PDB file of C-alpha atoms in Angstrom:
ATOM      1  CA  MET A   1       2.566  -3.178  -7.623  1.00  0.00           C
ATOM      2  CA  LYS A   2      -1.231  -4.001  -8.182  1.00  0.00           C
ATOM      3  CA  ALA A   3      -2.422  -6.916  -6.109  1.00  0.00           C
ATOM      4  CA  GLY A   4      -5.119  -9.776  -7.309  1.00  0.00           C
ATOM      5  CA  VAL A   5      -6.269 -12.742  -5.899  1.00  0.00           C
ATOM      6  CA  LEU A   6      -6.457 -15.814  -8.041  1.00  0.00           C
ATOM      7  CA  ILE A   7      -9.048 -19.156  -6.659  1.00  0.00           C
ATOM      8  CA  ILE A   8      -8.526 -21.922  -8.316  1.00  0.00           C
ATOM      9  CA  SER A   9     -10.349 -25.222  -7.328  1.00  0.00           C
ATOM     10  CA  HIS A  10     -10.693 -28.325  -9.250  1.00  0.00           C
ATOM     11  CA  GLY A  11     -13.670 -27.769 -10.909  1.00  0.00           C
ATOM     12  CA  SER A  12     -17.056 -30.777 -12.020  1.00  0.00           C
ATOM     13  CA  ARG A  13     -19.376 -30.671 -14.820  1.00  0.00           C
ATOM     14  CA  ASP A  14     -21.746 -30.545 -12.362  1.00  0.00           C
ATOM     15  CA  THR A  15     -22.468 -27.029 -12.449  1.00  0.00           C
ATOM     16  CA  SER A  16     -24.286 -26.688  -9.231  1.00  0.00           C
ATOM     17  CA  TRP A  17     -20.711 -27.481  -7.802  1.00  0.00           C
ATOM     18  CA  VAL A  18     -19.261 -24.744  -9.776  1.00  0.00           C
ATOM     19  CA  SER A  19     -21.946 -22.577  -7.953  1.00  0.00           C
ATOM     20  CA  ILE A  20     -21.820 -23.451  -4.534  1.00  0.00           C
ATOM     21  CA  VAL A  21     -17.607 -21.984  -5.036  1.00  0.00           C
ATOM     22  CA  ASP A  22     -19.151 -19.116  -6.633  1.00  0.00           C
ATOM     23  CA  GLU A  23     -21.184 -18.373  -3.993  1.00  0.00           C
ATOM     24  CA  ALA A  24     -18.406 -18.643  -1.693  1.00  0.00           C
ATOM     25  CA  VAL A  25     -16.282 -15.761  -3.530  1.00  0.00           C
ATOM     26  CA  ASN A  26     -19.208 -13.715  -3.306  1.00  0.00           C
ATOM     27  CA  GLY A  27     -19.405 -14.060   0.116  1.00  0.00           C
ATOM     28  CA  LEU A  28     -15.270 -12.932   0.641  1.00  0.00           C
ATOM     29  CA  SER A  29     -14.836  -9.263   2.146  1.00  0.00           C
ATOM     30  CA  LEU A  30     -11.045  -7.953   2.292  1.00  0.00           C
ATOM     31  CA  ARG A  31     -10.149  -5.182   4.297  1.00  0.00           C
ATOM     32  CA  GLU A  32      -9.148  -3.315   0.285  1.00  0.00           C
ATOM     33  CA  ALA A  33     -10.667  -4.188  -3.029  1.00  0.00           C
ATOM     34  CA  VAL A  34      -8.061  -6.585  -4.593  1.00  0.00           C
ATOM     35  CA  PRO A  35      -9.179  -8.121  -7.769  1.00  0.00           C
ATOM     36  CA  VAL A  36     -10.346 -11.130  -7.898  1.00  0.00           C
ATOM     37  CA  ALA A  37     -10.687 -14.684 -10.394  1.00  0.00           C
ATOM     38  CA  VAL A  38     -11.895 -17.885  -9.727  1.00  0.00           C
ATOM     39  CA  SER A  39     -10.619 -20.415 -12.062  1.00  0.00           C
ATOM     40  CA  PHE A  40     -10.744 -24.458 -12.258  1.00  0.00           C
ATOM     41  CA  LEU A  41      -8.009 -26.848 -13.282  1.00  0.00           C
ATOM     42  CA  GLU A  42     -10.199 -28.357 -15.859  1.00  0.00           C
ATOM     43  CA  LEU A  43     -14.170 -29.178 -16.983  1.00  0.00           C
ATOM     44  CA  VAL A  44     -15.231 -25.890 -16.552  1.00  0.00           C
ATOM     45  CA  GLU A  45     -15.606 -23.861 -19.759  1.00  0.00           C
ATOM     46  CA  GLY A  46     -14.327 -20.390 -20.066  1.00  0.00           C
ATOM     47  CA  ARG A  47     -13.546 -20.254 -16.548  1.00  0.00           C
ATOM     48  CA  SER A  48      -9.706 -22.402 -16.793  1.00  0.00           C
ATOM     49  CA  ILE A  49      -6.793 -20.722 -15.221  1.00  0.00           C
ATOM     50  CA  GLN A  50      -5.410 -19.655 -17.767  1.00  0.00           C
ATOM     51  CA  ASP A  51      -8.863 -17.582 -18.402  1.00  0.00           C
ATOM     52  CA  GLY A  52      -8.306 -16.348 -14.806  1.00  0.00           C
ATOM     53  CA  ILE A  53      -4.459 -15.063 -15.040  1.00  0.00           C
ATOM     54  CA  ASP A  54      -5.682 -13.234 -18.242  1.00  0.00           C
ATOM     55  CA  ARG A  55      -8.705 -11.404 -16.370  1.00  0.00           C
ATOM     56  CA  LEU A  56      -6.884 -10.260 -14.112  1.00  0.00           C
ATOM     57  CA  GLU A  57      -3.540  -8.809 -15.885  1.00  0.00           C
ATOM     58  CA  GLY A  58      -6.260  -7.450 -18.116  1.00  0.00           C
ATOM     59  CA  GLN A  59      -6.812  -5.355 -15.193  1.00  0.00           C
ATOM     60  CA  GLY A  60      -3.636  -4.138 -14.407  1.00  0.00           C
ATOM     61  CA  VAL A  61      -2.653  -6.785 -11.752  1.00  0.00           C
ATOM     62  CA  THR A  62       1.427  -7.117 -11.096  1.00  0.00           C
ATOM     63  CA  ASP A  63       0.800  -9.732  -8.193  1.00  0.00           C
ATOM     64  CA  ILE A  64      -1.104 -12.510  -7.999  1.00  0.00           C
ATOM     65  CA  LEU A  65      -2.088 -14.477  -4.895  1.00  0.00           C
ATOM     66  CA  VAL A  66      -3.086 -17.840  -5.683  1.00  0.00           C
ATOM     67  CA  ILE A  67      -5.109 -20.131  -3.316  1.00  0.00           C
ATOM     68  CA  PRO A  68      -5.499 -23.126  -3.931  1.00  0.00           C
ATOM     69  CA  LEU A  69      -8.854 -24.579  -2.808  1.00  0.00           C
ATOM     70  CA  PHE A  70      -8.220 -27.722  -2.216  1.00  0.00           C
ATOM     71  CA  VAL A  71      -8.156 -29.770   0.945  1.00  0.00           C
ATOM     72  CA  SER A  72      -4.508 -31.108   1.129  1.00  0.00           C
ATOM     73  CA  SER A  73      -1.356 -29.972   0.505  1.00  0.00           C
ATOM     74  CA  GLY A  74      -0.780 -33.814  -0.440  1.00  0.00           C
ATOM     75  CA  SER A  75      -3.019 -33.218  -3.844  1.00  0.00           C
ATOM     76  CA  THR A  76      -0.437 -33.556  -6.751  1.00  0.00           C
ATOM     77  CA  HIS A  77      -2.153 -31.050  -7.974  1.00  0.00           C
ATOM     78  CA  VAL A  78      -1.691 -28.913  -5.756  1.00  0.00           C
ATOM     79  CA  ASP A  79       1.663 -29.398  -6.886  1.00  0.00           C
ATOM     80  CA  GLU A  80       1.608 -29.740 -10.262  1.00  0.00           C
ATOM     81  CA  ILE A  81      -0.394 -26.146 -10.426  1.00  0.00           C
ATOM     82  CA  ALA A  82       2.330 -24.561  -8.202  1.00  0.00           C
ATOM     83  CA  TYR A  83       4.786 -25.571 -11.340  1.00  0.00           C
ATOM     84  CA  ALA A  84       2.473 -24.957 -14.048  1.00  0.00           C
ATOM     85  CA  LEU A  85       2.170 -21.617 -12.795  1.00  0.00           C
ATOM     86  CA  GLY A  86       6.143 -21.493 -12.507  1.00  0.00           C
ATOM     87  CA  ALA A  87       6.170 -21.189  -8.655  1.00  0.00           C
ATOM     88  CA  LYS A  88       8.442 -23.658  -8.754  1.00  0.00           C
ATOM     89  CA  ASP A  89      11.117 -24.993 -11.095  1.00  0.00           C
ATOM     90  CA  GLU A  90      10.005 -28.848 -11.166  1.00  0.00           C
ATOM     91  CA  PRO A  91       7.423 -30.858 -10.451  1.00  0.00           C
ATOM     92  CA  GLU A  92       7.286 -33.513  -7.615  1.00  0.00           C
ATOM     93  CA  LYS A  93       5.430 -35.557  -9.425  1.00  0.00           C
ATOM     94  CA  GLU A  94       4.816 -36.156 -13.677  1.00  0.00           C
ATOM     95  CA  THR A  95       3.008 -33.533 -15.416  1.00  0.00           C
ATOM     96  CA  GLU A  96       0.744 -33.226 -18.213  1.00  0.00           C
ATOM     97  CA  LEU A  97       0.039 -29.828 -16.964  1.00  0.00           C
ATOM     98  CA  GLU A  98       2.035 -27.299 -19.294  1.00  0.00           C
ATOM     99  CA  ARG A  99       3.535 -23.660 -17.828  1.00  0.00           C
ATOM    100  CA  PHE A 100       0.861 -20.974 -18.272  1.00  0.00           C
ATOM    101  CA  ARG A 101       0.870 -18.000 -19.931  1.00  0.00           C
ATOM    102  CA  VAL A 102       1.976 -15.208 -17.060  1.00  0.00           C
ATOM    103  CA  SER A 103       3.346 -11.776 -16.929  1.00  0.00           C
ATOM    104  CA  ALA A 104       2.701 -11.521 -12.900  1.00  0.00           C
ATOM    105  CA  ARG A 105       4.506 -12.560 -10.306  1.00  0.00           C
ATOM    106  CA  ILE A 106       3.033 -15.893  -8.655  1.00  0.00           C
ATOM    107  CA  HIS A 107       2.762 -15.737  -4.599  1.00  0.00           C
ATOM    108  CA  TYR A 108       1.138 -19.441  -4.451  1.00  0.00           C
ATOM    109  CA  GLY A 109      -0.473 -19.888  -1.080  1.00  0.00           C
ATOM    110  CA  ASN A 110      -1.728 -22.819   0.573  1.00  0.00           C
ATOM    111  CA  PRO A 111      -5.167 -25.648   0.871  1.00  0.00           C
ATOM    112  CA  VAL A 112      -6.990 -25.937   3.207  1.00  0.00           C
ATOM    113  CA  ASP A 113      -5.180 -28.874   5.438  1.00  0.00           C
ATOM    114  CA  ASP A 114      -5.691 -28.266   9.131  1.00  0.00           C
ATOM    115  CA  ASP A 115      -6.957 -24.153   9.104  1.00  0.00           C
ATOM    116  CA  PRO A 116      -8.978 -23.789  12.595  1.00  0.00           C
ATOM    117  CA  ASP A 117     -11.898 -23.109  10.308  1.00  0.00           C
ATOM    118  CA  ILE A 118     -11.729 -26.054   8.573  1.00  0.00           C
ATOM    119  CA  ALA A 119     -11.930 -28.170  11.604  1.00  0.00           C
ATOM    120  CA  ILE A 120     -15.573 -26.243  12.152  1.00  0.00           C
ATOM    121  CA  MET A 121     -16.972 -26.760   9.000  1.00  0.00           C
ATOM    122  CA  VAL A 122     -16.085 -30.083   9.334  1.00  0.00           C
ATOM    123  CA  TRP A 123     -18.462 -30.479  12.738  1.00  0.00           C
ATOM    124  CA  ASP A 124     -20.573 -28.492  12.047  1.00  0.00           C
ATOM    125  CA  LYS A 125     -21.866 -30.830   9.244  1.00  0.00           C
ATOM    126  CA  ILE A 126     -21.345 -33.512  11.594  1.00  0.00           C
ATOM    127  CA  ARG A 127     -22.851 -32.637  14.634  1.00  0.00           C
ATOM    128  CA  ASP A 128     -26.486 -33.377  14.823  1.00  0.00           C
ATOM    129  CA  LEU A 129     -25.058 -36.838  14.872  1.00  0.00           C
ATOM    130  CA  SER A 130     -23.859 -37.033  18.253  1.00  0.00           C
ATOM    131  CA  GLU A 131     -25.992 -38.406  20.632  1.00  0.00           C
ATOM    132  CA  ASN A 132     -23.576 -39.817  23.472  1.00  0.00           C
ATOM    133  CA  PRO A 133     -20.044 -37.678  22.970  1.00  0.00           C
ATOM    134  CA  ALA A 134     -19.063 -40.020  25.705  1.00  0.00           C
ATOM    135  CA  ARG A 135     -18.740 -42.919  23.420  1.00  0.00           C
ATOM    136  CA  GLU A 136     -17.999 -41.123  20.084  1.00  0.00           C
ATOM    137  CA  THR A 137     -15.868 -41.250  17.643  1.00  0.00           C
ATOM    138  CA  VAL A 138     -14.887 -39.008  14.689  1.00  0.00           C
ATOM    139  CA  LEU A 139     -13.709 -40.442  11.705  1.00  0.00           C
ATOM    140  CA  LEU A 140     -12.473 -37.773   9.079  1.00  0.00           C
ATOM    141  CA  VAL A 141     -12.261 -39.404   5.458  1.00  0.00           C
ATOM    142  CA  GLY A 142     -10.040 -38.319   2.769  1.00  0.00           C
ATOM    143  CA  HIS A 143      -8.889 -39.376  -0.830  1.00  0.00           C
ATOM    144  CA  GLY A 144      -5.399 -39.638   0.074  1.00  0.00           C
ATOM    145  CA  SER A 145      -2.336 -40.631  -2.603  1.00  0.00           C
ATOM    146  CA  VAL A 146      -0.588 -43.380  -3.145  1.00  0.00           C
ATOM    147  CA  HIS A 147       3.034 -41.120  -3.876  1.00  0.00           C
ATOM    148  CA  PRO A 148       5.561 -40.878  -2.127  1.00  0.00           C
ATOM    149  CA  GLY A 149       5.172 -37.596  -0.338  1.00  0.00           C
ATOM    150  CA  PHE A 150       2.502 -36.752  -0.982  1.00  0.00           C
ATOM    151  CA  ARG A 151       0.717 -39.273   1.159  1.00  0.00           C
ATOM    152  CA  GLN A 152       2.931 -38.508   4.291  1.00  0.00           C
ATOM    153  CA  ARG A 153       1.598 -34.751   3.837  1.00  0.00           C
ATOM    154  CA  TRP A 154      -1.854 -36.250   3.652  1.00  0.00           C
ATOM    155  CA  GLU A 155      -1.284 -38.065   6.694  1.00  0.00           C
ATOM    156  CA  ARG A 156      -0.100 -34.855   8.659  1.00  0.00           C
ATOM    157  CA  GLY A 157      -2.635 -32.460   7.452  1.00  0.00           C
ATOM    158  CA  MET A 158      -5.405 -35.166   8.460  1.00  0.00           C
ATOM    159  CA  SER A 159      -4.008 -36.350  11.430  1.00  0.00           C
ATOM    160  CA  SER A 160      -3.925 -32.694  12.329  1.00  0.00           C
ATOM    161  CA  LEU A 161      -7.700 -31.355  11.177  1.00  0.00           C
ATOM    162  CA  ALA A 162      -8.810 -34.828  13.761  1.00  0.00           C
ATOM    163  CA  GLU A 163      -6.928 -32.960  16.484  1.00  0.00           C
ATOM    164  CA  ARG A 164      -8.397 -30.194  16.135  1.00  0.00           C
ATOM    165  CA  VAL A 165     -12.377 -31.220  15.889  1.00  0.00           C
ATOM    166  CA  HIS A 166     -11.138 -33.203  18.925  1.00  0.00           C
ATOM    167  CA  SER A 167     -10.759 -30.021  20.584  1.00  0.00           C
ATOM    168  CA  ILE A 168     -13.788 -28.067  19.193  1.00  0.00           C
ATOM    169  CA  SER A 169     -16.722 -30.958  19.221  1.00  0.00           C
ATOM    170  CA  GLY A 170     -15.879 -32.276  23.018  1.00  0.00           C
ATOM    171  CA  ILE A 171     -16.386 -35.400  22.139  1.00  0.00           C
ATOM    172  CA  ALA A 172     -14.216 -38.882  22.699  1.00  0.00           C
ATOM    173  CA  ALA A 173     -11.534 -39.227  19.517  1.00  0.00           C
ATOM    174  CA  ALA A 174     -11.235 -38.562  17.136  1.00  0.00           C
ATOM    175  CA  ASP A 175      -9.275 -40.304  14.210  1.00  0.00           C
ATOM    176  CA  TYR A 176      -8.364 -40.469  10.523  1.00  0.00           C
ATOM    177  CA  ALA A 177      -8.665 -42.609   7.521  1.00  0.00           C
ATOM    178  CA  LEU A 178      -7.979 -42.568   3.300  1.00  0.00           C
ATOM    179  CA  LEU A 179      -9.194 -43.695   0.728  1.00  0.00           C
ATOM    180  CA  SER A 180      -6.321 -44.396  -0.741  1.00  0.00           C
ATOM    181  CA  VAL A 181      -4.384 -46.760   1.551  1.00  0.00           C
ATOM    182  CA  GLY A 182      -7.654 -48.519   2.247  1.00  0.00           C
ATOM    183  CA  ALA A 183      -7.781 -48.901   5.824  1.00  0.00           C
ATOM    184  CA  VAL A 184     -10.926 -47.117   6.488  1.00  0.00           C
ATOM    185  CA  GLY A 185     -13.036 -49.632   7.646  1.00  0.00           C
ATOM    186  CA  ASP A 186     -10.442 -50.850   9.644  1.00  0.00           C
ATOM    187  CA  LYS A 187     -10.645 -47.545  11.646  1.00  0.00           C
ATOM    188  CA  VAL A 188     -14.414 -48.035  12.114  1.00  0.00           C
ATOM    189  CA  ARG A 189     -14.305 -51.972  12.912  1.00  0.00           C
ATOM    190  CA  TYR A 190     -11.808 -50.780  15.482  1.00  0.00           C
ATOM    191  CA  TRP A 191     -13.425 -47.662  17.508  1.00  0.00           C
ATOM    192  CA  ARG A 192     -16.660 -50.116  17.368  1.00  0.00           C
ATOM    193  CA  GLU A 193     -14.471 -52.665  19.327  1.00  0.00           C
ATOM    194  CA  GLN A 194     -13.367 -49.523  21.779  1.00  0.00           C
ATOM    195  CA  GLY A 195     -17.354 -49.781  22.624  1.00  0.00           C
ATOM    196  CA  HIS A 196     -17.657 -46.313  20.076  1.00  0.00           C
ATOM    197  CA  GLU A 197     -20.564 -44.990  17.835  1.00  0.00           C
ATOM    198  CA  VAL A 198     -18.110 -44.026  15.200  1.00  0.00           C
ATOM    199  CA  LEU A 199     -19.409 -40.753  12.544  1.00  0.00           C
ATOM    200  CA  VAL A 200     -17.652 -41.046   9.356  1.00  0.00           C
ATOM    201  CA  ALA A 201     -16.868 -37.345   8.282  1.00  0.00           C
ATOM    202  CA  PRO A 202     -16.234 -36.988   4.572  1.00  0.00           C
ATOM    203  CA  ILE A 203     -13.246 -34.688   4.109  1.00  0.00           C
ATOM    204  CA  PHE A 204     -14.223 -33.370   0.145  1.00  0.00           C
ATOM    205  CA  LEU A 205     -15.164 -29.650  -0.811  1.00  0.00           C
ATOM    206  CA  SER A 206     -18.163 -31.308  -2.454  1.00  0.00           C
ATOM    207  CA  GLU A 207     -20.731 -34.195  -2.330  1.00  0.00           C
ATOM    208  CA  GLY A 208     -19.930 -36.826  -5.782  1.00  0.00           C
ATOM    209  CA  TYR A 209     -19.257 -39.978  -6.437  1.00  0.00           C
ATOM    210  CA  PHE A 210     -16.553 -40.827  -3.714  1.00  0.00           C
ATOM    211  CA  THR A 211     -18.641 -39.297  -0.593  1.00  0.00           C
ATOM    212  CA  LYS A 212     -22.054 -41.006  -2.907  1.00  0.00           C
ATOM    213  CA  ASN A 213     -20.676 -44.345  -3.588  1.00  0.00           C
ATOM    214  CA  VAL A 214     -16.812 -44.913  -2.721  1.00  0.00           C
ATOM    215  CA  ILE A 215     -16.678 -44.412   1.213  1.00  0.00           C
ATOM    216  CA  PRO A 216     -20.512 -46.542   1.754  1.00  0.00           C
ATOM    217  CA  ASP A 217     -19.223 -48.712  -0.568  1.00  0.00           C
ATOM    218  CA  LYS A 218     -15.754 -49.573   1.470  1.00  0.00           C
ATOM    219  CA  LEU A 219     -18.100 -49.257   5.155  1.00  0.00           C
ATOM    220  CA  LYS A 220     -21.094 -51.835   3.840  1.00  0.00           C
ATOM    221  CA  GLY A 221     -21.405 -54.374   6.271  1.00  0.00           C
ATOM    222  CA  LEU A 222     -20.324 -52.200   9.099  1.00  0.00           C
ATOM    223  CA  THR A 223     -21.808 -50.215  12.062  1.00  0.00           C
ATOM    224  CA  TYR A 224     -21.199 -46.527  11.795  1.00  0.00           C
ATOM    225  CA  LYS A 225     -23.114 -42.992  11.090  1.00  0.00           C
ATOM    226  CA  TYR A 226     -23.321 -41.262   7.934  1.00  0.00           C
ATOM    227  CA  THR A 227     -25.065 -38.235   6.098  1.00  0.00           C
ATOM    228  CA  GLY A 228     -22.229 -37.613   3.203  1.00  0.00           C
ATOM    229  CA  ARG A 229     -22.233 -33.689   4.229  1.00  0.00           C
ATOM    230  CA  THR A 230     -18.803 -32.603   2.560  1.00  0.00           C
ATOM    231  CA  LEU A 231     -17.232 -29.309   3.660  1.00  0.00           C
ATOM    232  CA  LEU A 232     -19.505 -27.295   1.025  1.00  0.00           C
ATOM    233  CA  PRO A 233     -21.636 -24.960   1.368  1.00  0.00           C
ATOM    234  CA  HIS A 234     -20.331 -23.185   4.397  1.00  0.00           C
ATOM    235  CA  PRO A 235     -20.691 -19.403   5.759  1.00  0.00           C
ATOM    236  CA  LEU A 236     -16.770 -20.065   6.779  1.00  0.00           C
ATOM    237  CA  LEU A 237     -14.849 -20.715   3.456  1.00  0.00           C
ATOM    238  CA  PRO A 238     -15.108 -16.831   2.669  1.00  0.00           C
ATOM    239  CA  HIS A 239     -13.499 -16.094   6.254  1.00  0.00           C
ATOM    240  CA  TRP A 240     -11.090 -18.919   5.364  1.00  0.00           C
ATOM    241  CA  ILE A 241     -10.357 -17.233   1.901  1.00  0.00           C
ATOM    242  CA  ALA A 242      -9.758 -13.863   3.007  1.00  0.00           C
ATOM    243  CA  ALA A 243      -7.720 -15.278   6.009  1.00  0.00           C
ATOM    244  CA  GLN A 244      -5.336 -16.768   3.435  1.00  0.00           C
ATOM    245  CA  ALA A 245      -5.816 -13.503   1.086  1.00  0.00           C
ATOM    246  CA  GLU A 246      -5.119 -11.210   4.120  1.00  0.00           C
ATOM    247  CA  ALA A 247      -1.810 -12.730   5.126  1.00  0.00           C
ATOM    248  CA  MET A 248      -0.734 -13.105   1.344  1.00  0.00           C
ATOM    249  CA  LEU A 249      -1.281  -9.206   1.464  1.00  0.00           C
ATOM    250  CA  LYS A 250       0.541  -8.422   4.417  1.00  0.00           C
ATOM    251  CA  ARG A 251       3.365 -10.609   3.432  1.00  0.00           C
ATOM    252  CA  LEU A 252       3.809  -9.087  -0.515  1.00  0.00           C
ATOM    253  CA  ARG A 253       4.089  -5.874   1.256  1.00  0.00           C
ATOM    254  CA  GLY A 254       6.720  -6.848   4.087  1.00  0.00           C
ATOM    255  CA  GLU A 255       4.421  -6.810   6.792  1.00  0.00           C
ATOM    256  CA  GLU A 256       4.754  -9.950   7.556  1.00  0.00           C
ATOM    257  CA  PRO A 257       7.774 -12.928   6.672  1.00  0.00           C
ATOM    258  CA  GLU A 258       7.715 -14.427   3.525  1.00  0.00           C
ATOM    259  CA  THR A 259       6.525 -17.744   3.808  1.00  0.00           C
ATOM    260  CA  GLU A 260       6.942 -21.292   1.044  1.00  0.00           C
ATOM    261  CA  GLY A 261       3.708 -22.479   0.638  1.00  0.00           C
TER     262      GLY A 261
END
């Protein structure tokens, strides 16, 4: 048995975004040396998921530990990639993604969701906006999904993440809103009516169209604080990846019970 780690993210035509992911992985420190590959679902030539699989199998890897670098288990991409890798028999939503060529055993991990490291990352990105914690609310804003089942996973993860941010920040309240549901403006208005300043935190891996255009457009005419700073770059991301990989290695070796991801 030889394990290898495959980190999968969405991908972007923006080379600086790809570099941010690569730099985070370059900072990865595992207790033992295992091959690591970084792949993207689309838009990055020569770095496809199939390329990553081939690279690891070419190094003799028999067990691939997949870490989906997405912000929510409610992402349809997380589901379709699991299917295409053979980690599940059928996708929950129809997909055009075809099965990959893979000989190694696949062990599919979990996306970001409400991990404690991520809560710290969220607060680090917006703490400079805070001036009067007793009268402030952090509003987490995520993409969300309109599809049954996926939407509920988004809601569970964002609700739990908001609770974690509330706990570590010491501010009065924390809440969340999903762009897919269209309640972002309503949440800002609600907390303003409670007399709170609203600190808006985009729950996206990187800056782009949604953080620069969609969120500001949804909040046009409202009073709030917003920098548009996303989860990456942040020095805690390699720690999160390493923790996922180490836990999967332990399960693979029977040191921890196998759990569904």
